[in-house]
CSV table of C-alpha atoms in Angstrom, one decimal:
chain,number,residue,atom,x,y,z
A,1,UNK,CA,0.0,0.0,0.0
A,2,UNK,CA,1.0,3.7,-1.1
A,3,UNK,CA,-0.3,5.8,1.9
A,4,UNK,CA,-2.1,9.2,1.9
A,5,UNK,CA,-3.4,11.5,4.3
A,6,UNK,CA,-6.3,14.0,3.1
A,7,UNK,CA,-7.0,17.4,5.8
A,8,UNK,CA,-10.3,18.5,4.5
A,9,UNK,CA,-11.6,21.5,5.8
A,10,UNK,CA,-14.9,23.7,5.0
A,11,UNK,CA,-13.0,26.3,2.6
A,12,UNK,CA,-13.7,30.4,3.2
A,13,UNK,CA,-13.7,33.0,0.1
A,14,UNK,CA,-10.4,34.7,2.5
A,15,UNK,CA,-6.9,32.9,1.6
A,16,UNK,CA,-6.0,33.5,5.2
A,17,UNK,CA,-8.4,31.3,6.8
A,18,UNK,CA,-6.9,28.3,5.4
A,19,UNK,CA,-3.5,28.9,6.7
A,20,UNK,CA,-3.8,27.0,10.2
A,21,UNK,CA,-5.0,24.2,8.0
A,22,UNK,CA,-1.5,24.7,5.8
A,23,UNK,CA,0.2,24.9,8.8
A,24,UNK,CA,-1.4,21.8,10.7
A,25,UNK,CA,-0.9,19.8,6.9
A,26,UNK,CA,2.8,20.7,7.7
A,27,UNK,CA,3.1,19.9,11.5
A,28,UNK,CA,1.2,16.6,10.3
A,29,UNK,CA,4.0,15.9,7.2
A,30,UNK,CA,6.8,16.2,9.9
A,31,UNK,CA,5.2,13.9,12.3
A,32,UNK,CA,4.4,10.8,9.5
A,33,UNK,CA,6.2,9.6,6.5
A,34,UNK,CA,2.8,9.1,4.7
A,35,UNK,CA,1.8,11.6,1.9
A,36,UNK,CA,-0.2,14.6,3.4
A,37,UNK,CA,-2.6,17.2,1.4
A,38,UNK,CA,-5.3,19.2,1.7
A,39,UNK,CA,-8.8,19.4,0.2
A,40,UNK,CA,-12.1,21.5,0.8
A,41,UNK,CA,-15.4,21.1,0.5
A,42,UNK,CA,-16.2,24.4,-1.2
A,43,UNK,CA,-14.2,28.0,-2.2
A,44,UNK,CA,-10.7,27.2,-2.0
A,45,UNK,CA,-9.5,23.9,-4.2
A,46,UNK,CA,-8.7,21.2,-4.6
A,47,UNK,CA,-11.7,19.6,-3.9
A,48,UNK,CA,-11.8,16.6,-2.4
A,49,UNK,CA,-12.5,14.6,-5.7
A,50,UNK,CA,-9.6,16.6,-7.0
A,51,UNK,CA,-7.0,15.7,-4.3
A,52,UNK,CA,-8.2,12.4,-4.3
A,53,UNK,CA,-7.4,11.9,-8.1
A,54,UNK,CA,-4.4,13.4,-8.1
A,55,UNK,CA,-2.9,11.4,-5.5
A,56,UNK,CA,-4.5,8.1,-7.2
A,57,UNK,CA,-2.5,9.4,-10.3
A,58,UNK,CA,0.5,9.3,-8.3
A,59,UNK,CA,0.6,6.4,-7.2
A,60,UNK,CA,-1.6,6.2,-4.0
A,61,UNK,CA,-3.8,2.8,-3.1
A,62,UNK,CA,-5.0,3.9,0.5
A,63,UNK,CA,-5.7,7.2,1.3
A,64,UNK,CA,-7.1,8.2,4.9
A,65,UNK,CA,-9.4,11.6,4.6
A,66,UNK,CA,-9.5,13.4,8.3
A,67,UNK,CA,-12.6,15.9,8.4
A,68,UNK,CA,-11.3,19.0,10.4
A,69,UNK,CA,-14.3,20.3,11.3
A,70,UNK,CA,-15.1,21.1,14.9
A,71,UNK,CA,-18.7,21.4,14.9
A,72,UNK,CA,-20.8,18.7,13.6
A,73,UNK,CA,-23.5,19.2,11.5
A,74,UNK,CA,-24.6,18.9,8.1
A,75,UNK,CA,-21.4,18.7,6.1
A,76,UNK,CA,-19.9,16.5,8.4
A,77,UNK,CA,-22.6,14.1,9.0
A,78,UNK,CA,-23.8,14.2,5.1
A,79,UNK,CA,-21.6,15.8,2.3
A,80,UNK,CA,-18.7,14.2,3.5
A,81,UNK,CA,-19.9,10.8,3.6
A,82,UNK,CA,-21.4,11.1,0.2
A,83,UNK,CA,-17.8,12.4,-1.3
A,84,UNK,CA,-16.1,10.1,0.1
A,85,UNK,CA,-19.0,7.2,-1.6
A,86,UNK,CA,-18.3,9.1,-4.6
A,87,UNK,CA,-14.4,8.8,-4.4
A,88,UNK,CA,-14.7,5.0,-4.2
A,89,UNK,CA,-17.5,4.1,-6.9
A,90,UNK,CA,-14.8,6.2,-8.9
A,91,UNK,CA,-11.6,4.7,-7.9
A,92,UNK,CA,-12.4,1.0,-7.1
A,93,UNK,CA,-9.1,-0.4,-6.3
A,94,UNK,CA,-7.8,2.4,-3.5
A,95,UNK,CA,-8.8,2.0,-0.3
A,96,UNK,CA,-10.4,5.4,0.6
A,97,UNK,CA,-11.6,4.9,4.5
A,98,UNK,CA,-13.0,8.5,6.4
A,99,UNK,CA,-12.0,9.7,9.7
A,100,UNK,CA,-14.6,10.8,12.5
A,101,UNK,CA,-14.9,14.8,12.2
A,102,UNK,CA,-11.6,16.0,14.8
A,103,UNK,CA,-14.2,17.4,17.1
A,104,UNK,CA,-16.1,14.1,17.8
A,105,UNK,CA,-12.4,12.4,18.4
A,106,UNK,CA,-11.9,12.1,22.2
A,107,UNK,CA,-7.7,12.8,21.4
A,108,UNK,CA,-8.5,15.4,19.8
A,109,UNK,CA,-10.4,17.4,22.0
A,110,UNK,CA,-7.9,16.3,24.7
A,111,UNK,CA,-5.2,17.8,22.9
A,112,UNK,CA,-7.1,20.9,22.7
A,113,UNK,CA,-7.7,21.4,26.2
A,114,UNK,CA,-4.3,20.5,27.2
A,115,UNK,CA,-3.0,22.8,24.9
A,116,UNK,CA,-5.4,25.6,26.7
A,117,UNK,CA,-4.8,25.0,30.2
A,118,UNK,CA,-1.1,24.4,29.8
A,119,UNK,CA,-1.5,28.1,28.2
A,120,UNK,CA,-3.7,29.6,31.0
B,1,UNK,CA,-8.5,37.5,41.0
B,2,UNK,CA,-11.0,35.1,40.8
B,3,UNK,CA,-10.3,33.8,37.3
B,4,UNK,CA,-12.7,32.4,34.4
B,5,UNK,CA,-12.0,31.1,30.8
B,6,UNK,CA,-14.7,31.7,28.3
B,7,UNK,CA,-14.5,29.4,24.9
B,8,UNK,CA,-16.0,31.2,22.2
B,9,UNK,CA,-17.2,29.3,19.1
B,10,UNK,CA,-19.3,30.2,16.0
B,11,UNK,CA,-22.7,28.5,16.8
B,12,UNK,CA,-25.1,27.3,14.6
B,13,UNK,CA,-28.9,26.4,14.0
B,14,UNK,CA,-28.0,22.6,14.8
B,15,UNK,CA,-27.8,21.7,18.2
B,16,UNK,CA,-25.8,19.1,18.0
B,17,UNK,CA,-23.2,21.5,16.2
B,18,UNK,CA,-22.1,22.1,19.7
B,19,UNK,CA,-21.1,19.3,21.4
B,20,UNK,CA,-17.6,19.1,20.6
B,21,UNK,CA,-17.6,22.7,21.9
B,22,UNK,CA,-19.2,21.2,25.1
B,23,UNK,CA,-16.9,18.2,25.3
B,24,UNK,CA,-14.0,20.4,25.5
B,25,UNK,CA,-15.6,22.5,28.0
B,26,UNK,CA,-15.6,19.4,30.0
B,27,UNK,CA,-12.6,18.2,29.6
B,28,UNK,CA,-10.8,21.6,30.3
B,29,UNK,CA,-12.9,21.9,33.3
B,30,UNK,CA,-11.1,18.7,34.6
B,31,UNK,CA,-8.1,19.7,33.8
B,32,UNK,CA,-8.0,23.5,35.4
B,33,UNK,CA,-9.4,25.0,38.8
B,34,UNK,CA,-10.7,27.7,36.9
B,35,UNK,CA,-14.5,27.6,36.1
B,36,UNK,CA,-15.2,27.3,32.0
B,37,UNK,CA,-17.8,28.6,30.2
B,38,UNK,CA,-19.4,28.5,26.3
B,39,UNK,CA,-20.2,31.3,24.4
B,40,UNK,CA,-21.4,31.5,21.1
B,41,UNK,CA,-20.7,34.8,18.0
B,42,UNK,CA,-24.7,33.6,16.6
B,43,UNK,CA,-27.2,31.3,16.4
B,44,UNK,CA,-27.0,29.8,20.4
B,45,UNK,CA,-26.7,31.3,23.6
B,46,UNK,CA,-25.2,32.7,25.5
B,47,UNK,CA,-23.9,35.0,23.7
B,48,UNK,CA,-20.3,36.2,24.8
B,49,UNK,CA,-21.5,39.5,26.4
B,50,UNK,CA,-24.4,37.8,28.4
B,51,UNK,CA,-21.5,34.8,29.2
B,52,UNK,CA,-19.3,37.3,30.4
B,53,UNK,CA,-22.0,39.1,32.6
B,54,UNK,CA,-23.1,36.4,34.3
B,55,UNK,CA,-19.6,35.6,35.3
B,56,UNK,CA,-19.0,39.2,36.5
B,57,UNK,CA,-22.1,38.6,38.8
B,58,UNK,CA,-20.7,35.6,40.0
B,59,UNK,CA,-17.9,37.9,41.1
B,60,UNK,CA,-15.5,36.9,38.6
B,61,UNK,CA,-12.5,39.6,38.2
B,62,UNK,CA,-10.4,38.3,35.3
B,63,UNK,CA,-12.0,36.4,32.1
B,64,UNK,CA,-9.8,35.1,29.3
B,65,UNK,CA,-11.7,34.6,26.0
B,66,UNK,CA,-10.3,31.7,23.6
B,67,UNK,CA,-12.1,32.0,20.4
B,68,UNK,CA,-12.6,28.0,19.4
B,69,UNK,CA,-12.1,28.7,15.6
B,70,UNK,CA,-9.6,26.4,13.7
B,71,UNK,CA,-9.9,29.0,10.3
B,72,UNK,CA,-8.7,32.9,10.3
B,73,UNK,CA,-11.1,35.2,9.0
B,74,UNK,CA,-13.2,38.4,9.4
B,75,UNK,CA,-15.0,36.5,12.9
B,76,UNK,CA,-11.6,36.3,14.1
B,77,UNK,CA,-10.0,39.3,13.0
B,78,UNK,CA,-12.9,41.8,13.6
B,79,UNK,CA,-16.1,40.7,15.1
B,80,UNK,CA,-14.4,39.2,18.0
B,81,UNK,CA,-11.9,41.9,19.4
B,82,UNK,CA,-15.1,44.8,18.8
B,83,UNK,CA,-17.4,42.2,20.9
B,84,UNK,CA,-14.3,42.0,23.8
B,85,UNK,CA,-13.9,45.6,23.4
B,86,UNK,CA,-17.7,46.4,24.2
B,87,UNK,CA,-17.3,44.5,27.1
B,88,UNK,CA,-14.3,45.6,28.6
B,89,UNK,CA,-16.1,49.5,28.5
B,90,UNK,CA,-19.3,47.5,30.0
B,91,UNK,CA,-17.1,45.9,33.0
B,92,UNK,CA,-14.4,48.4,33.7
B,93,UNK,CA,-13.5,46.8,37.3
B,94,UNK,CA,-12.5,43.3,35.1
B,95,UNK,CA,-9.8,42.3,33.2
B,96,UNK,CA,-10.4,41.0,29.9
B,97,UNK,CA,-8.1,39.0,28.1
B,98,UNK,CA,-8.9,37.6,24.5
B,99,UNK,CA,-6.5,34.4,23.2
B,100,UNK,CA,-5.4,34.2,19.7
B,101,UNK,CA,-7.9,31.7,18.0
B,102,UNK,CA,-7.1,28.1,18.5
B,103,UNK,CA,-6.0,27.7,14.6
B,104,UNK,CA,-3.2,30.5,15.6
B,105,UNK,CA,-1.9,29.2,18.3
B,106,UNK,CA,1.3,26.5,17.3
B,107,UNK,CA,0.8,24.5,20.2
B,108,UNK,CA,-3.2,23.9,19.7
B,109,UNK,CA,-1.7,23.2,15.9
B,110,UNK,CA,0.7,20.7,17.4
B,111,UNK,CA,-1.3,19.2,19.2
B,112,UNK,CA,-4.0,18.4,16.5
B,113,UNK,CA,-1.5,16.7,14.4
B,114,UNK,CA,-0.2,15.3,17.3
B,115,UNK,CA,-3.5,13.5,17.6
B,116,UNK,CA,-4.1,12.7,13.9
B,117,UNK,CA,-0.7,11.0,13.2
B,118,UNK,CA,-0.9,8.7,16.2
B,119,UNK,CA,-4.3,7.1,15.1
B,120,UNK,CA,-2.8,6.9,11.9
């Protein structure tokens, strides 16, 4: 298996909001030896089907998308799924499995608060 | 000083938009002495003003507002410091403190992809 990583965050029509996600895509490449990009779901590109065929194009036969939303709703409890369904029915021999939003992982929300209080 | 921390996310019409918000205003609260409250920019209450005077009735002398918002844009770089600023001139007896936004803040970033690349 050729490894990937997907961040996939809402998108904003200001190029500054996606920097923390540039900057958590790099904290994430120097942590792992597995691929790391970024996609959105709308306003800023690539989209997800985008990332996800470039990196098929490459090479990549598993590629793991991580939702970093922190609120759940809507995009995270519909659109996403239904990209991801999309992703697969298109590329049927790569392995495409979808993370739980960051805000409904229990490590991630730990790592928040530590990173708060520690701060406080 | 008796200290409070106010976490300060978007909102949204979907209730269950917030629990992540109210899972790490749990988990903080283990983690610190000092009590933790919600507050919301639209959509839910309360809303950071009414958050922040209801703590000042509680007697609370020194607040410190972390805006839960992973991307950087006009919420974070106008709305919130003008909302803070009202209610400093509303409580001038308290000390105010707003945090960068969680998406700023390197060790929130770190922590995140901490998180991500050990699951992975």
């Amino acid at each position: 298996l050729k490894e990937a990583i997907v961040l996939f965050g809402h998108g904003s029509r200001e190029a500054q909001w996606a920097r923390p996600f540039q900057q958590l895509a790099e904290t994430l490449s120097r942590k792992t030896a597995t691929t790391v990009r970024l996609a959105y779901l709308e306003l800023m590109s690539p989209s997800l089907a985008e990332a996800i065929a470039t990196l098929v194009n490459e090479g990549v036969t598993a590629i793991r998308v991580v939702p970093v939303f922190l609120g759940v709703g809507g995009h995270t409890r519909h659109d996403l799924p239904k990209l991801v369904e999309v992703a697969r029915a298109r590329h049927g021999g790569v392995q495409i499995t979808l993370d739980a939003p960051i805000g409904e992982q229990a490590s991630v929300i730990e790592a928040i608060a530590a990173a708060i209080a520690k701060k406080g």
